[in-house]
Short mmCIF file of C-alpha atoms in Angstrom, two decimals:
data_model
loop_
_atom_site.label_atom_id
_atom_site.label_comp_id
_atom_site.label_asym_id
_atom_site.label_seq_id
_atom_site.Cartn_x
_atom_site.Cartn_y
_atom_site.Cartn_z
CA UNK A 458 33.08 14.42 -11.13
CA UNK A 459 34.65 16.42 -13.97
CA UNK A 460 34.67 20.16 -14.35
CA UNK A 461 32.56 21.55 -17.13
CA UNK A 462 33.66 24.47 -19.26
CA UNK A 463 31.33 26.72 -17.26
CA UNK A 464 32.90 25.45 -14.01
CA UNK A 465 36.40 26.07 -15.37
CA UNK A 466 35.53 29.67 -16.24
CA UNK A 467 34.87 30.30 -12.55
CA UNK A 468 38.31 29.05 -11.46
CA UNK A 469 41.06 31.62 -10.93
CA UNK A 470 43.00 32.69 -12.96
CA UNK A 471 40.98 31.40 -15.95
CA UNK A 472 38.09 33.34 -14.45
CA UNK A 473 39.91 36.49 -15.58
CA UNK A 474 39.38 35.43 -19.19
CA UNK A 475 36.18 35.48 -21.25
CA UNK A 476 33.97 32.85 -22.85
CA UNK A 477 33.32 34.88 -25.98
CA UNK A 478 31.59 32.30 -28.19
CA UNK A 479 30.01 28.85 -28.07
CA UNK A 480 28.24 29.36 -24.74
CA UNK A 481 25.81 26.55 -25.70
CA UNK A 482 28.71 24.12 -25.11
CA UNK A 483 29.32 25.35 -21.57
CA UNK A 484 28.36 21.98 -20.06
CA UNK A 485 31.00 20.04 -21.96
CA UNK A 486 33.13 18.01 -19.52
CA UNK A 487 36.77 19.00 -19.19
CA UNK A 488 39.05 15.94 -19.03
CA UNK A 489 42.46 17.39 -19.98
CA UNK A 490 44.16 20.67 -20.91
CA UNK A 491 46.88 20.77 -23.58
CA UNK A 492 49.13 23.56 -24.82
CA UNK A 493 49.54 23.41 -28.58
CA UNK A 494 51.81 25.08 -31.09
CA UNK A 495 52.08 22.31 -33.71
CA UNK A 496 49.79 22.55 -36.75
CA UNK A 497 48.82 18.83 -36.77
CA UNK A 498 47.62 18.61 -33.14
CA UNK A 499 43.98 18.03 -34.11
CA UNK A 500 44.55 14.40 -35.08
CA UNK A 501 45.37 13.57 -31.44
CA UNK A 502 42.44 15.48 -29.96
CA UNK A 503 40.03 13.45 -27.83
CA UNK A 504 36.66 13.92 -26.18
CA UNK A 505 36.92 16.37 -23.28
CA UNK A 506 40.27 17.87 -24.30
CA UNK A 507 40.71 21.62 -23.87
CA UNK A 508 43.45 23.34 -25.90
CA UNK A 509 45.36 26.55 -25.05
CA UNK A 510 47.28 28.36 -27.77
CA UNK A 511 48.78 31.73 -28.73
CA UNK A 512 47.19 31.33 -32.19
CA UNK A 513 50.61 30.64 -33.69
CA UNK A 514 49.40 27.52 -35.54
CA UNK A 515 46.80 29.43 -37.58
CA UNK A 516 47.86 33.08 -37.15
CA UNK A 517 47.89 33.76 -40.87
CA UNK A 518 44.64 32.09 -41.83
CA UNK A 519 41.23 32.59 -40.23
CA UNK A 520 39.91 29.85 -42.54
CA UNK A 521 42.41 27.43 -41.02
CA UNK A 522 41.32 28.46 -37.52
CA UNK A 523 37.68 27.82 -38.48
CA UNK A 524 38.62 24.39 -39.90
CA UNK A 525 40.42 23.64 -36.59
CA UNK A 526 37.42 24.29 -34.37
CA UNK A 527 35.20 22.33 -36.72
CA UNK A 528 37.52 19.32 -36.34
CA UNK A 529 37.73 19.77 -32.56
CA UNK A 530 33.95 20.01 -32.35
CA UNK A 531 33.59 16.80 -34.37
CA UNK A 532 35.93 15.04 -31.91
CA UNK A 533 33.84 16.39 -28.98
CA UNK A 534 36.70 18.38 -27.52
CA UNK A 535 35.88 20.68 -24.62
CA UNK A 536 36.96 23.98 -26.21
CA UNK A 537 39.75 26.21 -27.45
CA UNK A 538 41.43 28.98 -25.44
CA UNK A 539 43.44 31.66 -27.30
CA UNK A 540 45.77 34.19 -25.66
CA UNK A 541 45.59 37.46 -27.60
CA UNK A 542 48.29 40.07 -27.87
CA UNK A 543 51.08 38.08 -29.41
CA UNK A 544 49.86 36.93 -32.84
CA UNK A 545 46.27 38.14 -32.81
CA UNK A 546 45.08 41.36 -31.26
CA UNK A 547 41.41 40.34 -31.37
CA UNK A 548 39.26 37.35 -32.18
CA UNK A 549 38.19 37.26 -35.83
CA UNK A 550 34.46 37.83 -36.24
CA UNK A 551 34.16 34.86 -38.60
CA UNK A 552 35.72 32.57 -35.98
CA UNK A 553 33.34 33.83 -33.28
CA UNK A 554 30.37 33.31 -35.59
CA UNK A 555 31.43 29.75 -36.42
CA UNK A 556 32.01 28.83 -32.75
CA UNK A 557 28.55 30.14 -31.85
CA UNK A 558 26.91 28.21 -34.66
CA UNK A 559 28.63 24.99 -33.50
CA UNK A 560 28.13 25.62 -29.79
CA UNK A 561 31.88 25.13 -29.42
CA UNK A 562 33.43 27.07 -26.48
CA UNK A 563 35.91 29.71 -27.60
CA UNK A 564 37.79 31.39 -24.75
CA UNK A 565 39.88 34.55 -24.63
CA UNK A 566 42.59 33.59 -22.11
CA UNK A 567 43.75 36.21 -19.55
CA UNK A 568 46.93 37.78 -20.90
CA UNK A 569 48.79 38.47 -17.58
CA UNK A 570 48.83 34.78 -16.58
CA UNK A 571 51.02 32.02 -17.97
CA UNK A 572 49.43 28.87 -19.36
CA UNK A 573 50.92 26.91 -16.45
CA UNK A 574 49.18 29.20 -13.91
CA UNK A 575 45.81 28.53 -15.48
CA UNK A 576 46.39 24.78 -15.77
CA UNK A 577 47.56 24.59 -12.15
CA UNK A 578 44.45 26.43 -11.02
CA UNK A 579 42.21 23.95 -12.85
CA UNK A 580 44.21 20.99 -11.50
CA UNK A 581 43.86 22.21 -7.92
CA UNK A 582 40.13 22.70 -8.38
CA UNK A 583 39.80 19.16 -9.72
CA UNK A 584 41.74 17.78 -6.74
CA UNK A 585 39.49 19.68 -4.32
CA UNK A 586 36.38 18.38 -6.08
CA UNK A 587 37.66 14.80 -6.11
CA UNK A 588 38.42 15.00 -2.38
CA UNK A 589 34.93 16.25 -1.64
CA UNK A 590 33.47 13.57 -3.87
CA UNK A 591 35.39 10.83 -2.06
CA UNK A 592 34.12 12.15 1.26
CA UNK A 593 30.60 12.04 -0.16
CA UNK A 594 31.08 8.42 -1.26
CA UNK A 595 32.38 7.43 2.19
CA UNK A 596 29.41 9.15 3.82
CA UNK A 597 27.02 7.26 1.53
CA UNK A 598 28.72 4.00 2.44
CA UNK A 599 28.13 4.73 6.12
CA UNK A 600 24.48 5.50 5.45
CA UNK A 601 24.07 2.27 3.46
CA UNK A 602 25.49 0.38 6.44
CA UNK A 603 22.89 2.05 8.65
CA UNK A 604 20.13 0.92 6.28
CA UNK A 605 21.40 -2.66 6.56
CA UNK A 606 21.83 -2.54 10.35
CA UNK A 607 18.66 -0.69 11.34
CA UNK A 608 16.00 -1.84 8.89
CA UNK A 609 12.50 -1.56 10.37
CA UNK A 610 9.64 -3.87 9.41
CA UNK A 611 7.60 -0.87 8.35
CA UNK A 612 10.33 0.71 6.22
CA UNK A 613 10.51 0.46 2.45
CA UNK A 614 14.16 -0.60 1.88
CA UNK A 615 14.03 0.44 -1.77
CA UNK A 616 13.01 3.96 -0.80
CA UNK A 617 15.70 4.20 1.88
CA UNK A 618 18.47 3.02 -0.45
CA UNK A 619 17.36 5.39 -3.20
CA UNK A 620 17.48 8.27 -0.68
CA UNK A 621 21.01 7.30 0.36
CA UNK A 622 22.25 7.03 -3.23
CA UNK A 623 20.65 10.41 -4.07
CA UNK A 624 19.80 9.23 -7.56
CA UNK A 625 16.31 8.35 -8.84
CA UNK A 626 15.99 4.57 -8.93
CA UNK A 627 13.73 1.85 -10.28
CA UNK A 628 13.62 -1.83 -9.33
CA UNK A 629 12.51 -4.36 -11.94
CA UNK A 630 11.53 -7.91 -10.99
CA UNK A 631 12.91 -10.94 -12.77
CA UNK A 632 9.76 -11.27 -14.89
CA UNK A 633 10.02 -7.71 -16.18
CA UNK A 634 7.55 -5.89 -13.93
CA UNK A 635 8.41 -2.69 -12.10
CA UNK A 636 8.41 -3.14 -8.33
CA UNK A 637 9.56 0.35 -7.37
CA UNK A 638 10.04 3.55 -9.34
CA UNK A 639 10.83 7.04 -8.07
CA UNK A 640 12.23 8.23 -11.40
CA UNK A 641 10.45 10.52 -13.84
CA UNK A 642 10.73 7.85 -16.55
CA UNK A 643 7.80 6.03 -18.11
CA UNK A 644 7.54 2.26 -17.96
CA UNK A 645 8.26 2.08 -21.69
CA UNK A 646 11.43 4.11 -21.30
CA UNK A 647 12.68 2.00 -18.40
CA UNK A 648 11.81 -1.36 -19.95
CA UNK A 649 13.19 -0.70 -23.42
CA UNK A 650 14.84 -3.75 -25.04
CA UNK A 651 13.59 -6.15 -22.36
CA UNK A 652 14.68 -8.93 -21.67
CA UNK A 653 18.20 -7.90 -20.60
CA UNK A 654 21.44 -9.72 -19.99
CA UNK A 655 22.46 -10.06 -16.35
CA UNK A 656 25.37 -7.63 -16.60
CA UNK A 657 26.04 -3.99 -15.61
CA UNK A 658 25.38 -1.51 -18.37
CA UNK A 659 25.48 2.24 -18.87
CA UNK A 660 23.21 3.72 -21.50
CA UNK A 661 21.74 6.97 -22.75
CA UNK A 662 18.10 7.44 -23.75
CA UNK A 663 16.22 10.68 -24.35
CA UNK A 664 19.17 12.71 -23.00
CA UNK A 665 19.13 10.68 -19.75
CA UNK A 666 22.04 8.65 -18.41
CA UNK A 667 21.14 5.23 -16.95
CA UNK A 668 23.19 2.74 -14.99
CA UNK A 669 21.56 -0.69 -14.90
CA UNK A 670 22.79 -3.41 -12.54
CA UNK A 671 21.57 -7.02 -12.23
CA UNK A 672 20.35 -8.17 -8.82
CA UNK A 673 21.73 -11.64 -8.14
CA UNK A 674 20.89 -14.38 -5.66
CA UNK A 675 23.28 -17.33 -5.62
CA UNK A 676 24.36 -16.73 -9.25
CA UNK A 677 20.73 -16.40 -10.36
CA UNK A 678 19.32 -13.12 -11.65
CA UNK A 679 16.20 -12.10 -9.73
CA UNK A 680 15.83 -8.55 -11.03
CA UNK A 681 17.55 -5.28 -11.94
CA UNK A 682 18.25 -1.91 -10.37
CA UNK A 683 18.19 1.12 -12.68
CA UNK A 684 19.73 4.40 -11.52
CA UNK A 685 19.16 7.65 -13.40
CA UNK A 686 22.48 9.51 -13.34
CA UNK A 687 23.13 13.23 -13.67
CA UNK A 688 23.99 14.53 -17.11
CA UNK A 689 27.55 15.25 -16.02
CA UNK A 690 30.27 12.65 -15.72
CA UNK A 691 30.19 10.21 -12.79
CA UNK A 692 33.64 9.25 -11.45
CA UNK A 693 34.85 5.66 -11.07
CA UNK A 694 35.03 6.16 -7.29
CA UNK A 695 31.23 5.91 -7.09
CA UNK A 696 30.82 2.79 -9.23
CA UNK A 697 31.68 0.55 -6.29
CA UNK A 698 28.94 2.24 -4.30
CA UNK A 699 26.35 1.27 -6.91
CA UNK A 700 27.48 -2.34 -6.77
CA UNK A 701 27.31 -2.27 -2.97
CA UNK A 702 23.77 -0.88 -3.17
CA UNK A 703 22.79 -3.53 -5.73
CA UNK A 704 23.90 -6.31 -3.37
CA UNK A 705 21.67 -4.87 -0.65
CA UNK A 706 18.78 -4.47 -3.08
CA UNK A 707 19.18 -8.09 -4.18
CA UNK A 708 19.01 -9.19 -0.55
CA UNK A 709 15.79 -7.26 0.11
CA UNK A 710 14.26 -8.43 -3.16
CA UNK A 711 15.05 -12.06 -2.32
CA UNK A 712 13.40 -11.60 1.08
CA UNK A 713 10.41 -10.04 -0.63
CA UNK A 714 10.15 -13.08 -2.89
CA UNK A 715 10.23 -15.32 0.17
CA UNK A 716 7.75 -13.38 2.29
CA UNK A 717 5.91 -11.10 -0.12
CA UNK A 718 5.81 -7.51 1.07
CA UNK A 719 4.91 -8.79 4.54
CA UNK A 720 5.50 -7.00 7.75
CA UNK A 721 5.53 -9.15 10.87
CA UNK A 722 1.76 -8.61 11.26
CA UNK A 723 1.11 -9.77 7.69
CA UNK A 724 3.11 -12.93 8.26
CA UNK A 725 1.16 -13.62 11.44
CA UNK A 726 -2.11 -13.06 9.56
CA UNK A 727 -1.07 -15.63 6.95
CA UNK A 728 -0.33 -18.12 9.71
CA UNK A 729 -3.70 -17.41 11.37
CA UNK A 730 -5.62 -17.87 8.11
CA UNK A 731 -3.95 -21.23 7.54
CA UNK A 732 -4.83 -22.30 11.08
CA UNK A 733 -8.41 -21.15 10.58
CA UNK A 734 -8.75 -23.05 7.29
CA UNK A 735 -7.44 -26.15 9.07
CA UNK A 736 -10.02 -25.53 11.84
CA UNK A 737 -7.26 -24.80 14.33
CA UNK A 738 -8.27 -21.28 15.31
CA UNK A 739 -11.35 -19.06 15.35
CA UNK A 740 -12.50 -16.52 12.76
CA UNK A 741 -12.42 -13.82 15.44
CA UNK A 742 -8.69 -14.43 15.87
CA UNK A 743 -8.17 -14.02 12.12
CA UNK A 744 -10.19 -10.79 11.99
CA UNK A 745 -8.34 -9.37 15.00
CA UNK A 746 -4.99 -10.12 13.33
CA UNK A 747 -6.24 -8.63 10.03
CA UNK A 748 -7.05 -5.39 11.86
CA UNK A 749 -3.51 -5.29 13.29
CA UNK A 750 -2.02 -5.86 9.85
CA UNK A 751 -4.23 -3.23 8.21
CA UNK A 752 -5.77 -5.81 5.86
CA UNK A 753 -9.40 -4.96 5.03
CA UNK A 754 -10.35 -7.50 2.35
CA UNK A 755 -12.63 -9.46 4.69
CA UNK A 756 -14.61 -6.46 5.91
CA UNK A 757 -16.94 -6.30 2.90
CA UNK A 758 -17.83 -8.40 -0.13
CA UNK A 759 -14.88 -10.49 -1.36
CA UNK A 760 -13.92 -13.32 -3.67
CA UNK A 761 -11.27 -16.00 -3.13
CA UNK A 762 -8.89 -17.09 -5.91
CA UNK A 763 -6.68 -20.15 -5.58
CA UNK A 764 -3.61 -20.45 -7.80
CA UNK A 765 -2.61 -24.10 -8.16
CA UNK A 766 -1.00 -26.46 -10.64
CA UNK A 767 -2.74 -27.86 -13.67
CA UNK A 768 -2.15 -31.34 -12.29
CA UNK A 769 -1.08 -32.59 -8.88
CA UNK A 770 2.62 -32.68 -9.62
CA UNK A 771 4.84 -31.92 -6.65
CA UNK A 772 7.44 -29.98 -8.61
CA UNK A 773 4.81 -27.56 -9.84
CA UNK A 774 3.62 -26.87 -6.31
CA UNK A 775 7.02 -26.02 -4.89
CA UNK A 776 6.75 -22.94 -2.64
CA UNK A 777 9.44 -21.11 -4.64
CA UNK A 778 7.25 -21.24 -7.75
CA UNK A 779 4.16 -19.98 -5.98
CA UNK A 780 6.19 -17.30 -4.20
CA UNK A 781 7.24 -16.03 -7.61
CA UNK A 782 3.58 -15.86 -8.66
CA UNK A 783 2.80 -14.07 -5.40
CA UNK A 784 5.45 -11.45 -6.14
CA UNK A 785 3.87 -10.95 -9.56
CA UNK A 786 0.39 -10.46 -8.07
CA UNK A 787 1.63 -8.03 -5.41
CA UNK A 788 3.72 -5.79 -7.64
CA UNK A 789 2.69 -6.12 -11.29
CA UNK A 790 0.81 -2.87 -12.16
CA UNK A 791 -1.76 -4.88 -14.13
CA UNK A 792 -3.11 -6.59 -10.98
CA UNK A 793 -1.77 -4.86 -7.86
CA UNK A 794 -4.46 -2.15 -7.94
CA UNK A 795 -7.06 -4.88 -7.20
CA UNK A 796 -5.73 -4.71 -3.59
CA UNK A 797 -5.64 -8.45 -2.94
CA UNK A 798 -4.18 -10.18 0.10
CA UNK A 799 -2.13 -13.31 -0.68
CA UNK A 800 -1.21 -16.27 1.52
CA UNK A 801 0.43 -19.61 0.77
CA UNK A 802 -1.69 -22.64 1.76
CA UNK A 803 -1.32 -26.39 1.37
CA UNK A 804 -3.49 -26.24 -1.76
CA UNK A 805 -1.65 -23.36 -3.46
CA UNK A 806 -1.55 -19.57 -3.37
CA UNK A 807 -4.79 -18.16 -1.93
CA UNK A 808 -5.69 -14.59 -2.87
CA UNK A 809 -8.57 -12.65 -1.33
CA UNK A 810 -9.85 -9.70 -3.36
CA UNK A 811 -12.48 -7.11 -2.40
CA UNK A 812 -15.30 -6.95 -4.96
CA UNK A 813 -18.22 -4.65 -5.60
CA UNK A 814 -20.00 -6.74 -8.22
CA UNK A 815 -19.67 -9.37 -10.94
CA UNK A 816 -17.89 -6.85 -13.13
CA UNK A 817 -15.15 -6.55 -10.53
CA UNK A 818 -14.72 -10.33 -10.52
CA UNK A 819 -14.40 -10.28 -14.30
CA UNK A 820 -11.85 -7.46 -14.12
CA UNK A 821 -9.77 -9.46 -11.64
CA UNK A 822 -10.03 -12.52 -13.88
CA UNK A 823 -8.89 -10.52 -16.92
CA UNK A 824 -5.93 -9.08 -15.00
CA UNK A 825 -4.90 -12.54 -13.77
CA UNK A 826 -5.15 -13.86 -17.32
CA UNK A 827 -2.77 -11.10 -18.44
CA UNK A 828 -0.09 -11.66 -15.79
CA UNK A 829 -0.25 -15.44 -15.37
CA UNK A 830 2.80 -17.48 -16.45
CA UNK A 831 2.81 -18.34 -20.15
CA UNK A 832 3.75 -22.00 -19.63
CA UNK A 833 0.09 -22.91 -19.08
CA UNK A 834 0.81 -24.99 -15.98
CA UNK A 835 -1.02 -22.87 -13.42
CA UNK A 836 -4.75 -22.31 -12.93
CA UNK A 837 -6.67 -19.60 -11.06
CA UNK A 838 -9.86 -20.91 -9.44
CA UNK A 839 -12.53 -18.38 -8.37
CA UNK A 840 -15.06 -18.92 -5.62
CA UNK A 841 -18.46 -17.28 -5.82
CA UNK A 842 -18.44 -13.77 -4.25
CA UNK A 843 -19.09 -13.76 -0.50
CA UNK A 844 -20.77 -11.05 1.56
CA UNK A 845 -19.19 -11.81 4.94
CA UNK A 846 -15.96 -13.12 6.45
CA UNK A 847 -17.92 -16.03 7.95
CA UNK A 848 -17.93 -17.54 4.45
CA UNK A 849 -14.12 -17.51 4.07
CA UNK A 850 -13.72 -21.24 4.66
CA UNK A 851 -16.63 -21.91 2.29
CA UNK A 852 -15.02 -19.76 -0.41
CA UNK A 853 -11.69 -21.57 0.04
CA UNK A 854 -13.50 -24.89 -0.24
CA UNK A 855 -15.13 -23.77 -3.50
CA UNK A 856 -11.71 -22.86 -4.90
CA UNK A 857 -10.29 -26.27 -4.00
CA UNK A 858 -13.34 -28.00 -5.43
CA UNK A 859 -12.95 -25.99 -8.65
CA UNK A 860 -9.33 -27.11 -9.02
CA UNK A 861 -10.33 -30.71 -8.29
CA UNK A 862 -13.15 -30.68 -10.87
CA UNK A 863 -10.99 -28.95 -13.48
CA UNK A 864 -8.47 -31.80 -13.27
CA UNK A 865 -11.24 -34.36 -13.47
CA UNK A 866 -12.75 -32.68 -16.53
CA UNK A 867 -9.34 -31.91 -18.10
CA UNK A 868 -10.28 -28.24 -18.30
CA UNK A 869 -7.80 -26.18 -20.32
CA UNK A 870 -8.77 -22.68 -19.16
CA UNK A 871 -6.41 -20.68 -16.95
CA UNK A 872 -9.33 -18.95 -15.23
CA UNK A 873 -11.93 -21.21 -13.64
CA UNK A 874 -15.16 -20.26 -11.84
CA UNK A 875 -16.84 -22.47 -9.26
CA UNK A 876 -20.39 -21.94 -10.45
CA UNK A 877 -19.50 -22.66 -14.07
CA UNK A 878 -17.39 -25.74 -13.47
CA UNK A 879 -19.93 -27.12 -11.01
CA UNK A 880 -22.54 -27.09 -13.75
CA UNK A 881 -20.04 -28.59 -16.18
CA UNK A 882 -19.45 -31.42 -13.71
CA UNK A 883 -23.16 -32.01 -13.43
CA UNK A 884 -23.57 -32.29 -17.22
CA UNK A 885 -20.29 -33.98 -18.10
CA UNK A 886 -21.99 -37.26 -18.99
CA UNK A 887 -24.48 -35.68 -21.41
CA UNK A 888 -23.60 -37.03 -24.90
CA UNK A 889 -22.00 -34.56 -27.28
CA UNK A 890 -24.76 -35.06 -29.86
CA UNK A 891 -27.36 -34.13 -27.26
CA UNK A 892 -25.40 -30.99 -26.36
CA UNK A 893 -25.15 -29.96 -30.02
CA UNK A 894 -28.85 -30.63 -30.56
CA UNK A 895 -29.77 -28.48 -27.54
CA UNK A 896 -27.47 -25.64 -28.65
CA UNK A 897 -29.00 -25.72 -32.12
CA UNK A 898 -32.46 -25.65 -30.55
CA UNK A 899 -31.64 -22.52 -28.47
CA UNK A 900 -29.04 -20.76 -30.64
CA UNK A 901 -29.71 -22.27 -34.05
CA UNK A 902 -29.64 -19.11 -36.23
CA UNK A 903 -26.25 -18.17 -34.79
CA UNK A 904 -24.70 -21.64 -34.80
CA UNK A 905 -25.77 -22.34 -38.36
CA UNK A 906 -24.05 -19.13 -39.53
CA UNK A 907 -20.28 -18.84 -39.89
CA UNK A 908 -20.30 -15.07 -40.38
CA UNK A 909 -18.23 -12.71 -38.23
CA UNK A 910 -21.45 -11.01 -37.10
CA UNK A 911 -22.84 -14.30 -35.77
CA UNK A 912 -19.60 -14.92 -33.86
CA UNK A 913 -19.80 -11.42 -32.37
CA UNK A 914 -23.35 -12.10 -31.25
CA UNK A 915 -22.32 -15.39 -29.62
CA UNK A 916 -19.51 -13.55 -27.86
CA UNK A 917 -22.04 -11.00 -26.57
CA UNK A 918 -24.27 -13.77 -25.20
CA UNK A 919 -21.27 -15.48 -23.59
CA UNK A 920 -20.30 -12.23 -21.84
CA UNK A 921 -23.92 -11.61 -20.84
CA UNK A 922 -24.12 -15.03 -19.15
CA UNK A 923 -20.68 -14.67 -17.55
CA UNK A 924 -21.77 -11.36 -16.02
CA UNK A 925 -25.02 -12.77 -14.65
CA UNK A 926 -27.22 -10.79 -17.03
CA UNK A 927 -25.92 -7.39 -15.87
CA UNK A 928 -25.82 -4.93 -18.79
CA UNK A 929 -23.23 -2.58 -17.28
CA UNK A 930 -20.80 -5.36 -16.42
CA UNK A 931 -21.31 -7.00 -19.82
CA UNK A 932 -20.51 -3.69 -21.54
CA UNK A 933 -17.29 -3.35 -19.53
CA UNK A 934 -16.37 -6.92 -20.37
CA UNK A 935 -16.81 -6.27 -24.10
CA UNK A 936 -15.36 -2.71 -24.00
CA UNK A 937 -18.48 -1.28 -25.61
CA UNK A 938 -21.19 1.14 -24.51
CA UNK A 939 -24.09 -0.14 -22.40
CA UNK A 940 -26.55 0.97 -25.12
CA UNK A 941 -24.68 -1.17 -27.65
CA UNK A 942 -25.17 -4.26 -25.48
CA UNK A 943 -28.84 -3.40 -24.96
CA UNK A 944 -29.37 -3.03 -28.73
CA UNK A 945 -27.61 -6.34 -29.47
CA UNK A 946 -29.63 -8.22 -26.86
CA UNK A 947 -32.87 -6.77 -28.19
CA UNK A 948 -32.05 -8.03 -31.70
CA UNK A 949 -30.92 -11.41 -30.33
CA UNK A 950 -34.12 -11.74 -28.33
CA UNK A 951 -36.12 -11.29 -31.53
CA UNK A 952 -33.85 -13.63 -33.50
CA UNK A 953 -33.86 -16.45 -30.94
CA UNK A 954 -37.40 -15.99 -29.63
CA UNK A 955 -36.18 -15.67 -26.04
CA UNK A 956 -36.90 -13.10 -23.36
CA UNK A 957 -33.64 -12.88 -21.43
CA UNK A 958 -35.39 -11.17 -18.51
CA UNK A 959 -37.41 -14.31 -17.84
CA UNK A 960 -35.55 -16.71 -15.51
CA UNK A 961 -36.53 -19.75 -17.59
CA UNK A 962 -35.28 -18.26 -20.87
CA UNK A 963 -32.09 -17.00 -19.22
CA UNK A 964 -31.48 -20.53 -17.85
CA UNK A 965 -31.91 -21.95 -21.37
CA UNK A 966 -29.35 -19.46 -22.65
CA UNK A 967 -26.98 -20.21 -19.80
CA UNK A 968 -27.14 -23.94 -20.40
CA UNK A 969 -26.60 -23.53 -24.14
CA UNK A 970 -23.54 -21.34 -23.56
CA UNK A 971 -22.20 -23.90 -21.07
CA UNK A 972 -22.61 -26.71 -23.61
CA UNK A 973 -20.80 -24.62 -26.23
CA UNK A 974 -17.88 -24.13 -23.84
CA UNK A 975 -17.80 -27.85 -22.97
CA UNK A 976 -17.81 -28.84 -26.64
CA UNK A 977 -15.00 -26.39 -27.40
#
């Protein structure tokens, strides 16, 4: 960790001097100190170089001295120290003014001390700091070993490693979602320029220093660790520590991909649910284990969602693929706030979500649509909402039946609902001409029009049917005000000659919308 100019001014005997101008540059790192008396020294100046002089090289020209500090500033040198009394008796006002305007440190060196005394003082301070830094690194290594040796099931390994490193840290999954973040950075700032190459990289954004390291498992990138570094220089001695931490983080992330975020109790609950669904254990056993694991999704109204392959191809149902989807559902911010519980079953990845109404089901469906893999090979099948845990097996059966029917009907949607696809199965043998004739009978004025307004009205009716005729949920689905939906439905009721509050008319509308979907 390098000294800054401000640090150097506190080291004896330089502390006997004065920082008389350019205080804004006090945090410049100090990498080397050079004594100069040759007029062409500037061309060899580098970032972090501090120069000591008697002012001999520009004693007769203040303009030349000003040109010198401008050049040094451009090369990001640390500063210029001048010993008065030999060639200059005082600092020229113009030079002080220029150094202040540039924020370039200008130091009046202490006259009684030789240049070598001041350099030796700075060198000894740097040695002392480096020794302390090495001790700190060794201590961190010991603490990292303790994390590895004494990891508890209830601990968050990411949090523990971040605390040991003493730098804010973020963990990004292989699909670009943030799994952990204790930095002050926004998601946009952290994920800039995604996707990334699987290589270490230092970078600067918004005056922050970042060190990004790939997390590897058997030569395969499974994520990234991002550390926010202090503004000052970080020595090479600590780089190895970051790589050591990244290896540990990769290990924990790989375990998370295998087991989800499970504690032992969660893993046992998953086993119990599978046994229950196979009729090998009782529901009471499942509920008792859920209480131990702190899982509450079965205590109130819930819906089951089964993630499975588009077709029954073994390679698509490999556990590794579904475990990756599980990781996405547990940690992607777009879906994790739905508080689902996820368990691998023989049929696919079963998720159980708490729901408070049809609108909640639609919100879950929208979130799953957003985070689902883009290859189009996976489907999410929804059961109907259930009021009690005694219907868990029934809900799971509906999900499996939905997947089965979707394959039979060659359904292309990613999100499938049991009640909808069941009706589609019932009417699959109705001729297309009959479907079109019925749709024209119920929705004629809208179908016969190709205007954008007619399409908007059809979209409103589709959302209204999807949300079981609930105005509030339909409004949320369409991202409009409830009164807007009410106004649209009133106009549509007049246009179509239907009273949507009457069960018979609502059934006509529902069937027409279903036929439209099947024809699409």
